[in-house]
XYZ file of C-alpha atoms in Angstrom:
626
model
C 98.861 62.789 326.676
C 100.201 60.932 329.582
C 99.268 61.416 333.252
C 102.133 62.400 335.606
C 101.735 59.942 338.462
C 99.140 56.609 338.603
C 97.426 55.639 341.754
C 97.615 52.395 341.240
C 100.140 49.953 341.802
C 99.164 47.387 338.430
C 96.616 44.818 337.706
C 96.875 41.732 339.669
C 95.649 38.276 337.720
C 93.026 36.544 339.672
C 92.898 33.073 337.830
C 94.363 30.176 339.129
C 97.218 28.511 337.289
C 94.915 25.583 336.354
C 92.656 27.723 334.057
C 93.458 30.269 331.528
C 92.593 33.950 332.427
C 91.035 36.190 329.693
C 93.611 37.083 327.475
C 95.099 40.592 328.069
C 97.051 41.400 324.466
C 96.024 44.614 323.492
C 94.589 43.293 320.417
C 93.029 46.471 319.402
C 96.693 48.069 319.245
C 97.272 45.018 317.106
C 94.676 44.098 314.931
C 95.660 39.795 313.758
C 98.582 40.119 315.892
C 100.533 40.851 313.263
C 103.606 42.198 315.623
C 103.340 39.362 318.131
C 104.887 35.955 318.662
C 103.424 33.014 317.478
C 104.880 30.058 319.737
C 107.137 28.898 317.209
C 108.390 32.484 317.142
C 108.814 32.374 320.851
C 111.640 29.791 320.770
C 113.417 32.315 318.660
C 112.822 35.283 320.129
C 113.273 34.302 323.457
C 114.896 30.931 323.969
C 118.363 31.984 322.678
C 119.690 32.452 325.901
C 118.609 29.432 326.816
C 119.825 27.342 323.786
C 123.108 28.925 323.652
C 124.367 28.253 326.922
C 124.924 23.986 326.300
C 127.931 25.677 324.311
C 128.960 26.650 328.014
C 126.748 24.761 330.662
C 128.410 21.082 330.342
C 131.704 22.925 329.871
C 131.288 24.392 332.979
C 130.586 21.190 334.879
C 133.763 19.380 333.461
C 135.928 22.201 334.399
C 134.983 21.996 338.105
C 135.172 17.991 337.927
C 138.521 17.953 336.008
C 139.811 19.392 339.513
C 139.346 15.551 340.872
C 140.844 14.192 337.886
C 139.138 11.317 335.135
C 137.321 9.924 338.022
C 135.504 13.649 338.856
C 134.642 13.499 335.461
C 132.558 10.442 335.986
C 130.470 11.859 337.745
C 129.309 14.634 334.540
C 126.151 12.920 333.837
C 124.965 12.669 337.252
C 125.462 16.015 337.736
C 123.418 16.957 334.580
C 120.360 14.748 335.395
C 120.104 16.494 338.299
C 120.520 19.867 336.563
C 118.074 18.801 334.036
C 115.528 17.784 336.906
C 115.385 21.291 338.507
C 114.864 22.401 334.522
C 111.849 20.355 334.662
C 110.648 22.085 338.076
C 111.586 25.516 337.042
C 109.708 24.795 333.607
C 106.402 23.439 336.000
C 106.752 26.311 337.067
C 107.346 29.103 334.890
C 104.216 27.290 333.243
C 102.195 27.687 336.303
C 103.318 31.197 335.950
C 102.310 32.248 332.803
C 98.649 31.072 333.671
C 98.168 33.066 336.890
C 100.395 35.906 335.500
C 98.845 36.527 331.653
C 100.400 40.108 331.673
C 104.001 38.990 332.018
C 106.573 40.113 334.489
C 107.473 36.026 335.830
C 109.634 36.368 339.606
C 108.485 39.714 339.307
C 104.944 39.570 339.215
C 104.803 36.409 341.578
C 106.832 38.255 344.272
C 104.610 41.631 344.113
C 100.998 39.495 344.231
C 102.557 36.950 346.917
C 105.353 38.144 349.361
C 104.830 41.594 349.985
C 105.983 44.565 348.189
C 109.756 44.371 349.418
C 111.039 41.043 347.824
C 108.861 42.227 344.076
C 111.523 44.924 343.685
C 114.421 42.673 344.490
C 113.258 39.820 341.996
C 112.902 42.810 339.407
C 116.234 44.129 340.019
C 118.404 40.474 339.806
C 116.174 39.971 336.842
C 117.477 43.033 335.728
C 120.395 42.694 336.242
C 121.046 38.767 334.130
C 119.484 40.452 331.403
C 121.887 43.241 331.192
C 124.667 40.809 331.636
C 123.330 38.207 329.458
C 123.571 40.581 326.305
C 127.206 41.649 327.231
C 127.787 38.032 328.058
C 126.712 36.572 324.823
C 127.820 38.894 322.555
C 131.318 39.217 324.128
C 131.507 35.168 323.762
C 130.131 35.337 320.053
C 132.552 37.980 318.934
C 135.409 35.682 321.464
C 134.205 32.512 319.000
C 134.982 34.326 315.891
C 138.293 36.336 316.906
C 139.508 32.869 317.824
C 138.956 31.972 314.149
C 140.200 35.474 312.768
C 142.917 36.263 315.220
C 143.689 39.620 313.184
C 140.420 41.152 314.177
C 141.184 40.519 318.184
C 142.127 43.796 318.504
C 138.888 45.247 317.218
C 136.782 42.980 319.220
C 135.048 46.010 321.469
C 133.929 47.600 318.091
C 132.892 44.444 316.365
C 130.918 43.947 319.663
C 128.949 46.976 319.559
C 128.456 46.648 316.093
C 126.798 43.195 316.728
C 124.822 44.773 319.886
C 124.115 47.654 316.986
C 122.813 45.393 314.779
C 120.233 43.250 317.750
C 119.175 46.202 318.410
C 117.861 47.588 314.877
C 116.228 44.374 314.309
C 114.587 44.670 317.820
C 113.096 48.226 317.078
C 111.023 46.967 314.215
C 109.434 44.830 316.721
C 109.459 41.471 318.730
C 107.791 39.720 315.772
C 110.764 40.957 313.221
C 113.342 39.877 315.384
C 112.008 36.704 315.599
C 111.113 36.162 312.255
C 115.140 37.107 311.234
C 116.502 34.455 314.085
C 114.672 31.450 313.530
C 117.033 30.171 310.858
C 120.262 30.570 312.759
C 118.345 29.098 315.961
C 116.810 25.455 313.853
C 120.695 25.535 312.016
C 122.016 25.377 315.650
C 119.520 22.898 317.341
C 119.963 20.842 314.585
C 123.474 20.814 314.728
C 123.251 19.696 318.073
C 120.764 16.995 317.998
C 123.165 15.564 314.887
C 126.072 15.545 317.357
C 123.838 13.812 319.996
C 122.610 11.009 317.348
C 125.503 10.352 315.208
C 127.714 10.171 318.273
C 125.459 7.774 320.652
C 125.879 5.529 317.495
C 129.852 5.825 317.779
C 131.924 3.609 320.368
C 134.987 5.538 319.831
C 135.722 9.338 318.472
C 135.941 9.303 314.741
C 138.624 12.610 315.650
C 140.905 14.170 318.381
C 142.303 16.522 315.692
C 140.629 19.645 317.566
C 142.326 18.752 321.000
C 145.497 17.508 319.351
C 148.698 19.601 320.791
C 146.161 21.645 323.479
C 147.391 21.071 327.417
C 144.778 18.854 329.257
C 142.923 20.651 332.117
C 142.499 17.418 333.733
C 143.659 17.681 337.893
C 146.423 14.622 338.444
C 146.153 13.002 341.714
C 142.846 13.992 343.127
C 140.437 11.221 343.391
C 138.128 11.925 346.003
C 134.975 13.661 344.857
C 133.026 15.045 347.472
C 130.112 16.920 348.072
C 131.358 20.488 347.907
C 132.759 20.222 344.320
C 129.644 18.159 343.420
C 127.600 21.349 344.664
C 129.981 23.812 342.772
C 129.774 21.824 339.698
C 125.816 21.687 339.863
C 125.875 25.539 340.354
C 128.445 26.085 337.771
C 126.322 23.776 335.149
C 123.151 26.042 336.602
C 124.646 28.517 334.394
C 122.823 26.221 331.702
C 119.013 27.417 333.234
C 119.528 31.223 332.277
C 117.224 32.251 330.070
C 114.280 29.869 330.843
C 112.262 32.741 333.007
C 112.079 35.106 329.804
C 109.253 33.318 327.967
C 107.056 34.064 331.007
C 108.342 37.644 331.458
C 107.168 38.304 328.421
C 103.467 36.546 327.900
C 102.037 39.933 326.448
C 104.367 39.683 323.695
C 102.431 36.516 322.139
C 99.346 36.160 320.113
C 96.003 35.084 321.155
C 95.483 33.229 323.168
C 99.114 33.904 324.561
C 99.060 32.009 327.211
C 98.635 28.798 325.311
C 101.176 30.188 323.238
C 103.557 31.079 325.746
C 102.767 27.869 327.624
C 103.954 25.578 324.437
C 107.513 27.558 324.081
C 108.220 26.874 327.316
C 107.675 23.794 327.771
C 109.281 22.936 324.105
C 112.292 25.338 325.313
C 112.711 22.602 328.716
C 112.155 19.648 326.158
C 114.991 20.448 324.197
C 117.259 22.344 326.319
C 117.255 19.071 328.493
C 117.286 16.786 325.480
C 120.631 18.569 324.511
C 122.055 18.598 327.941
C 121.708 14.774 328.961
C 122.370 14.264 325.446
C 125.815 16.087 325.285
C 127.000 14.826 329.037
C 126.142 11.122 327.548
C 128.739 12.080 325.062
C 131.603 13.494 327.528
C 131.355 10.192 329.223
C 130.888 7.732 325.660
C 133.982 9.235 324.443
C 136.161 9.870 327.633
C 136.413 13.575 326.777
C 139.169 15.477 329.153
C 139.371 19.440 328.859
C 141.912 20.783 327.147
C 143.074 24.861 327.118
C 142.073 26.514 324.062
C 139.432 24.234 322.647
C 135.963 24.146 323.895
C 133.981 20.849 325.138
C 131.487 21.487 322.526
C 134.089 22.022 320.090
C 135.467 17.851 321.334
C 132.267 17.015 320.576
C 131.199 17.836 317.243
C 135.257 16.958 315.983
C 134.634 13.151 317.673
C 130.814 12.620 316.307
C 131.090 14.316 313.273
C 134.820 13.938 312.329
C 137.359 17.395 311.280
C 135.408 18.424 308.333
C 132.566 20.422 306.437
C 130.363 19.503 309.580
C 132.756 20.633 312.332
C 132.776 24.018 311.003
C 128.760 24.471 310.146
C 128.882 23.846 313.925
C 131.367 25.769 314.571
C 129.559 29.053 313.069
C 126.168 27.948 314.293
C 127.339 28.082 317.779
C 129.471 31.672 317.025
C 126.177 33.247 315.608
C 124.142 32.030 318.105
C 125.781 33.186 320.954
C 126.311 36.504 319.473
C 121.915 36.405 318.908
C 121.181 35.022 322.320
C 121.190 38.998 323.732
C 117.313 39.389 322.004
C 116.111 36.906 324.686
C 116.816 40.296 327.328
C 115.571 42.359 324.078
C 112.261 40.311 324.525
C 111.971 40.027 328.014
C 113.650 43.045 329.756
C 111.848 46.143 327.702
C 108.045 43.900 328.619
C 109.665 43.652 332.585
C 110.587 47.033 332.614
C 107.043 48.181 331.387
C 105.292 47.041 334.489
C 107.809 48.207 336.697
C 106.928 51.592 335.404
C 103.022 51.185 335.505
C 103.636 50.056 339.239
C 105.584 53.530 339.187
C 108.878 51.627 340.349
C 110.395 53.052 337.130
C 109.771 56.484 334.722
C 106.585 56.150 332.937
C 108.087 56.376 329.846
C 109.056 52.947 329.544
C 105.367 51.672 329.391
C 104.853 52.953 326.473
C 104.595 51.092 323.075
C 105.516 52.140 319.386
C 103.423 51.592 316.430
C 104.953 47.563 316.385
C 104.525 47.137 319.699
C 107.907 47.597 320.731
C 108.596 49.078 324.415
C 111.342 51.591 322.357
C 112.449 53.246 325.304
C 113.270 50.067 327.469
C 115.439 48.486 324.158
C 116.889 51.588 324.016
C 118.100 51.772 327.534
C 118.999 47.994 327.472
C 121.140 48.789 324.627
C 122.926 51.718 326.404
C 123.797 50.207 329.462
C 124.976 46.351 327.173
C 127.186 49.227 325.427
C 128.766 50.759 328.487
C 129.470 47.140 330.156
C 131.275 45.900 326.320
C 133.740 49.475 326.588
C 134.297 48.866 330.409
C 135.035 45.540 330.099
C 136.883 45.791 326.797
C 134.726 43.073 324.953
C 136.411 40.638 327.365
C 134.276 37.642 328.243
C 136.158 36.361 331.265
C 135.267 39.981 333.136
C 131.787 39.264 332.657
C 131.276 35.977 333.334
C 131.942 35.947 337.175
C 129.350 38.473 337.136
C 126.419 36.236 335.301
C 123.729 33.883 336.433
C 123.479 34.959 339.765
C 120.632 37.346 339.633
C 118.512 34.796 337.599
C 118.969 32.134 341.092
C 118.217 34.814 343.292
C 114.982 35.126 340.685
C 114.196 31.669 340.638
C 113.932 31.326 344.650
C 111.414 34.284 344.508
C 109.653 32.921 342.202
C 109.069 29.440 343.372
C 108.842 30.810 346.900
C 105.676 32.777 345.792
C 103.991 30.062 344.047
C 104.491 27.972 347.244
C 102.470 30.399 348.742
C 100.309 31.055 345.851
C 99.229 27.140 346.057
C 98.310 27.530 349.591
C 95.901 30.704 348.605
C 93.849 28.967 346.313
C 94.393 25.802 347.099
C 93.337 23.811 343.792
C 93.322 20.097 343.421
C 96.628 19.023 344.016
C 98.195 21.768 345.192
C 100.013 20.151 347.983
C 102.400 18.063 345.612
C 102.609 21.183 343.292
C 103.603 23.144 346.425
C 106.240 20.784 347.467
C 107.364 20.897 343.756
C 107.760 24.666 344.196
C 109.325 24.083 347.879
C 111.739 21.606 346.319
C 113.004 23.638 343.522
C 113.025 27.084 345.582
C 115.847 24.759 348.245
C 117.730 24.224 345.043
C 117.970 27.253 343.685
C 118.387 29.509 346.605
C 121.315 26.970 347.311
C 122.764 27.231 343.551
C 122.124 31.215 344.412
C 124.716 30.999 347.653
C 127.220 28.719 346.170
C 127.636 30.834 342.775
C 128.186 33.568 344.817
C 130.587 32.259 347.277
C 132.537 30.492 344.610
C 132.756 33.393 342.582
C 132.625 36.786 344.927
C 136.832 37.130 344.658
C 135.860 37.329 340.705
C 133.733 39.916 340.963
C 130.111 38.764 342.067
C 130.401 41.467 344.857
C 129.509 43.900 342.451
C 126.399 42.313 341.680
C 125.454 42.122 345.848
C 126.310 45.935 345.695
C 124.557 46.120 342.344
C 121.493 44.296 343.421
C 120.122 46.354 346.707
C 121.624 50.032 344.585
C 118.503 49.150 342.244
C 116.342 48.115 344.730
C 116.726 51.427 346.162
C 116.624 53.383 342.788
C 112.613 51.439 342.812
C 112.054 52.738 345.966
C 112.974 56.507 345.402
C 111.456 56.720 341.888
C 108.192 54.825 343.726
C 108.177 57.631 346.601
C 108.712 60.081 344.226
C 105.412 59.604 342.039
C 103.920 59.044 345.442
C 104.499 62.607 346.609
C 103.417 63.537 342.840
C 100.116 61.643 343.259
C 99.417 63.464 346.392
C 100.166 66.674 344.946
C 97.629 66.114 342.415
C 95.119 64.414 344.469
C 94.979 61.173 342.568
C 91.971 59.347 343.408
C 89.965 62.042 344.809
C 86.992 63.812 342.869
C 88.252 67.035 342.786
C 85.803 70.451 342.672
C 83.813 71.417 340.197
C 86.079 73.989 337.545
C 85.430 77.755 337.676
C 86.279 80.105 335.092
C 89.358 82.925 336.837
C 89.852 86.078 334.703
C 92.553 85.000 331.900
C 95.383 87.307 331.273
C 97.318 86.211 327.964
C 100.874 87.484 327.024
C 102.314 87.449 324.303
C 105.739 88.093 323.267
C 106.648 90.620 320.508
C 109.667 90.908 318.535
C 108.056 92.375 315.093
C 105.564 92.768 313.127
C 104.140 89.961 310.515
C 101.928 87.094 310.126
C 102.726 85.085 312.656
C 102.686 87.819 314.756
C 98.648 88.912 313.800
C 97.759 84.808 314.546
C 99.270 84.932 317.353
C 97.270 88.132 318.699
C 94.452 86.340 317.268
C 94.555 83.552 319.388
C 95.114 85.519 321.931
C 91.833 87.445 322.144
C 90.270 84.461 321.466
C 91.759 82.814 324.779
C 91.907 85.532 327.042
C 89.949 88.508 328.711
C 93.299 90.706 328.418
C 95.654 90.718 326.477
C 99.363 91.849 326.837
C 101.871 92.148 323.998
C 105.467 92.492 325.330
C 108.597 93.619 323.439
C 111.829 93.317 325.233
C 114.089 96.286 324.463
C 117.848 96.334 324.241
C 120.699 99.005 325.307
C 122.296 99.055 322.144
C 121.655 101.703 319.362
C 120.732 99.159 317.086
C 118.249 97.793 319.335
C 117.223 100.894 320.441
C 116.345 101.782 316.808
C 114.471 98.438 316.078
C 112.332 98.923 319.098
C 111.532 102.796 317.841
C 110.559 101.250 314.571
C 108.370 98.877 316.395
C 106.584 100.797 318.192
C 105.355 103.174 315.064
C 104.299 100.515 313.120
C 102.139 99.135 315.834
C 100.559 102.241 316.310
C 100.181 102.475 312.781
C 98.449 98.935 312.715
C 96.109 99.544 315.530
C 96.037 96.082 316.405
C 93.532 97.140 319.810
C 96.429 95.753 322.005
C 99.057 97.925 323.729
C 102.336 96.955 323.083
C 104.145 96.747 326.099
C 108.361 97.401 326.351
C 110.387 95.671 329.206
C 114.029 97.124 329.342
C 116.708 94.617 329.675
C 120.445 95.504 330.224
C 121.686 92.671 329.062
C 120.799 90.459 325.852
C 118.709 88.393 327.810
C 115.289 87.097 326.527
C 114.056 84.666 328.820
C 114.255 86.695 332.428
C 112.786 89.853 331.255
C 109.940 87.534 330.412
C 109.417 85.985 333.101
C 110.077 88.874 335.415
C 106.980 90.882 333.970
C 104.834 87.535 334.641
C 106.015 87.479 337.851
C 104.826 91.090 338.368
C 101.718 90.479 336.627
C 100.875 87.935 338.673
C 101.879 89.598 342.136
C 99.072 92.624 340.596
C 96.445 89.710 339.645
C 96.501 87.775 342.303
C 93.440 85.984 341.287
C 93.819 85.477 337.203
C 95.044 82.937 334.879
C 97.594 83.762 332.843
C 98.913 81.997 329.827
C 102.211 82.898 328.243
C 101.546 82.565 323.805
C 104.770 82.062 322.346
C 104.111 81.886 318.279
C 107.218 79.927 316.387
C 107.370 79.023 313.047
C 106.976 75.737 311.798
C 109.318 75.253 308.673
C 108.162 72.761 306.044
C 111.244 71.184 306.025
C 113.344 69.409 308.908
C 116.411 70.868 307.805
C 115.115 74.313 308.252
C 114.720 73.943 311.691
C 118.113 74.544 312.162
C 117.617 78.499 310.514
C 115.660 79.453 313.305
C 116.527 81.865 316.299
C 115.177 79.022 318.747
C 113.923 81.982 320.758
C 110.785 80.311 321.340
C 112.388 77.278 322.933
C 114.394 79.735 325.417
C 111.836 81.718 326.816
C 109.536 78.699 327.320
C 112.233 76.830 329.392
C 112.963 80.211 331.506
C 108.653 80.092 332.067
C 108.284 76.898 333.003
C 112.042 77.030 335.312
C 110.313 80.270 337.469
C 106.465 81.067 336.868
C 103.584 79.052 336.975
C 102.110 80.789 333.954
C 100.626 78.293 331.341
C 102.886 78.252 328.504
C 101.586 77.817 324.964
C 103.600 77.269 322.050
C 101.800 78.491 318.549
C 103.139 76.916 315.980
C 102.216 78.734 312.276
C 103.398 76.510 309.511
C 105.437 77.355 306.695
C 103.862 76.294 302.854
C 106.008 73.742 300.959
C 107.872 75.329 298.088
């Protein structure tokens, strides 16, 4: 039975990042961990995100260079080392984080414990927020990848992307650990595929094909030359787009075995090694083989036809990159449900989503992660180019919380060398918070304003849903010792529409609860009611059961207000008595059944609890099996 309101506001961690805190798994719930990550698992589970976006992150940088023509795109590989250096801050980082913050919750955590209750709720909501976007995102670019291959399905494309969001989402229901186990394969097919483009292609001078570019219209801007340092900055926070995904490993610490943190530690720092290995790796490429963008036909795509040549290969990558985009919504699966579980024990969110199934899966959080990925796909008719505009923004604004609060979180405990680690922090909390205002700028017209309405409309949903278990808690008196219990004169009703079984277990628990006991028939106008209640009343005299049976006259066919009227009125007469409403229902052996039944029960308990304050009980008498 769950409480109504906590008092708290959640468990701070009160290691330093140097040392590893007692792990906090609920091992007990999970005896051998059986239904958590192991750190190979991790990667799978939730690095997706992560992985999948070098299909989009160098693209992203040539597109904005192309604007300066062949000598913009010169400058790709700077532009990526530097990219790939604030990966290697932000993973510093997030590995910082997921010592002093064992029970997950990354920007989110760090904000609450660090600067102030305010910014915690905006770092929750833009974290939110990307990992909404993130599963519309990548499954509207998966099912984009295929339609381009199978231009006859194109029209189907919204229903072949909530199929696919469908399909996440069963897998994610049987728990973190499933999922994982059913996407490491497509995950190692993919990272393989791009560490062969990387190796066979630093060993080619030339590309062994154009055949994929062939006949497409180059992107490539003709005479523009100068590069300067505004499209420099708008192709480092386009690339940025590249770092999404890298916070969800320490959102979602909990989610490993013991000792997670060690766990959780090793995927991320294996998610920075590769993601940055593929990265540099790729932009080395763009620049080996000259490669200009062309409409239609994606960088990546360039890539694997020059290294690998128009063949078997091409296409292995081709797929790998199509299911793998379409997969990389379980990173939010894995991080968002574990996020939105300590919003809701710091009572910024319903209560509901803190609690686990059997597997320990947060079922209501996937659930509502699922709904709201579904409602995005319809709106935005499985259309990636709607979304996009609207991605990787919250995830900056995350980042600068984040790194702002270990900053300060260095300066609290002050270990040895926290100055340089600060300074780390400082350095990559500048870059970010400037990637944060440039992606926004660049790409308000798009439709990133609806993400800097989006953002403060959830940090205001926290703060009502937080005020309103506030007002709950003092209702209730949460924290206080209240007075000792006292036993009040109990007054039990029970409601009466014949004679049988149920109805003798029902009277039985009655006397059993109560000092007095009232059985209450309502009684209809019509003849036929009229009739029934005459027939009624002589067989309860002729039963004797030692409890008058009470008629209430209704002129209508209503059950529910006759009921509660006569509690009311009992209650005005007793001013200083408990009384419990017994409502016996029968409980068929079947699930089927269910639907044979008057539902009676059902209607007069809603019309108690709506306008009395009686205590309603609901006796259930099972039926026997056939």
């Amino acid at each position: 039975m769950s409480t109504v309101a906590r008092g708290g506001h959640g468990t701070k961690a009160t290691a330093t990042a140097d040392e590893e805190p007692p792990d906090t798994g609920a091992v007990s719930e999970d005896p051998g961990g059986r239904h958590r990550l192991t750190a190979v698992q991790g990667l799978a589970a939730l690095s997706l995100d992560a992985m999948a976006s070098v299909a989009y992150g160098p693209e992203a940088i040539v597109l904005v260079l192309a604007a300066a023509g062949a000598h913009g795109l010169g400058f790709t590989l700077p532009v990526t080392l530097a990219i790939a250096g604030l990966l290697a801050v932000l993973v510093a980082s997030y590995r910082q984080v997921i010592a002093a913050f064992p029970n997950g919750g990354g920007a989110y955590a760090v904000a609450k414990a660090h600067l102030g209750r305010r910014p915690a709720p905006v770092a929750a909501a833009s974290l939110i927020l990307d990992y909404v976007l993130n599963v519309a995102v990548s499954v509207t670019a998966g099912v984009a990848a295929l339609t381009s291959a199978f231009p006859a399905l194109y029209d189907e494309r919204v229903w072949i992307c909530l199929a696919v969001l469908a399909l996440v989402t069963a897998v994610n229901l049987r728990g973190i650990a499933d999922s994982a186990r059913a996407f490491i394969l497509p995950t190692a097919v993919f990272v393989g595929s791009i560490l062969a483009i990387i190796a066979v292609g630093l060993f080619r001078s030339a590309p062994v094909s154009t055949a994929t570019a062939d006949g497409h219209a180059s992107a490539l801007g003709h005479g523009a030359t100068t590069v300067g340092a505004l499209l420099l900055l708008k192709a480092f926070a386009s690339g940025c787009s590249a770092l999404t995904g890298v916070e969800a490993v320490a959102n979602a610490v909990p989610s490993f075995r013991t000792p997670a943190v060690r766990r959780a530690q090793r995927t991320e720092v294996a998610l920075g090694a590769l993601l940055g290995v593929m990265l540099i790796g790729l932009s080395v490429l763009i620049g080996r083989f000259h490669l200009q963008p062309v409409e239609g036909v994606t960088v990546l795509a360039q890539l694997a036809d020059a290294s690998l040549g128009h063949n078997w290969a091409f296409y292995v990558v081709q797929f790998a990159t199509t299911v793998l985009l379409a997969l990389a919504a379980n990173t939010s699966f894995g991080g968002l449900p574990v996020l939105m579980s300590l919003l809701a024990r710091d009572n910024h969110l319903p209560h509901v989503f803190g609690l686990k199934a059997d597997r320990q899966v947060h079922r209501h959080g996937v659930l509502a992660l699922a709904v709201v990925s579904a409602a995005l796909l319809i709106v935005s008719g499985g259309d990636t180019n709607t979304l996009v505009p609207l991605f990787a923004i919250g995830v900056f604004v995350g980042f600068t919380l984040c790194q702002t609060g270990m900053v300060r979180h260095w300066r609290q405990h002050r270990t040895p060398g926290w100055r340089g680690k600060a300074a780390l922090n400082g350095f990559g909390a500048l870059l970010t918070g400037v990637a944060a205002i440039v992606v926004t700028a660049t790409k308000f017209t798009e439709g990133a304003w609806l993400i800097v309405i989006a953002l403060p409309l959830l940090v205001v949903v926290f703060e009502r849903v937080h005020g309103a278990y506030d007002r709950m808690g003092r209702a209730l008196e949460l924290g206080r010792v209240p007075d000792a219990p006292h036993r009040d004169h109990s007054l039990v009703v029970v409601p009466v529409s014949g004679l049988s079984r149920l109805t003798r277990e029902a009277l039985d628990a009655a006397v059993s609860l109560g000092d007095e006991v009232h059985a209450v028939t309502v009684v209809h106008p019509g003849p036929e009611d009229r009739r029934a209640a005459e027939t009624l009343r002589r067989d309860w005299e002729l039963w004797d059961p030692g409890v008058d049976l009470i008629e209430v006259d209704s002129a209508t066919r209503s059950l529910g207000r006759p009921i509660t009227a006569y509690v009311r009125d009992l209650g005005a007469h007793h001013p200083g008595s408990r009384i419990t409403v017994l409502i016996p229902e029968t409980e068929p052996a079947r699930m089927w059944q269910r639907l044979l039944l008057n539902q009676r029960g059902a209607v007069v308990a809603h019309a108690l609890r709506r306008d009395t304050d009686a205590v309603v009980c609901r006796l259930r008498f099972r039926l026997p099996t056939a």
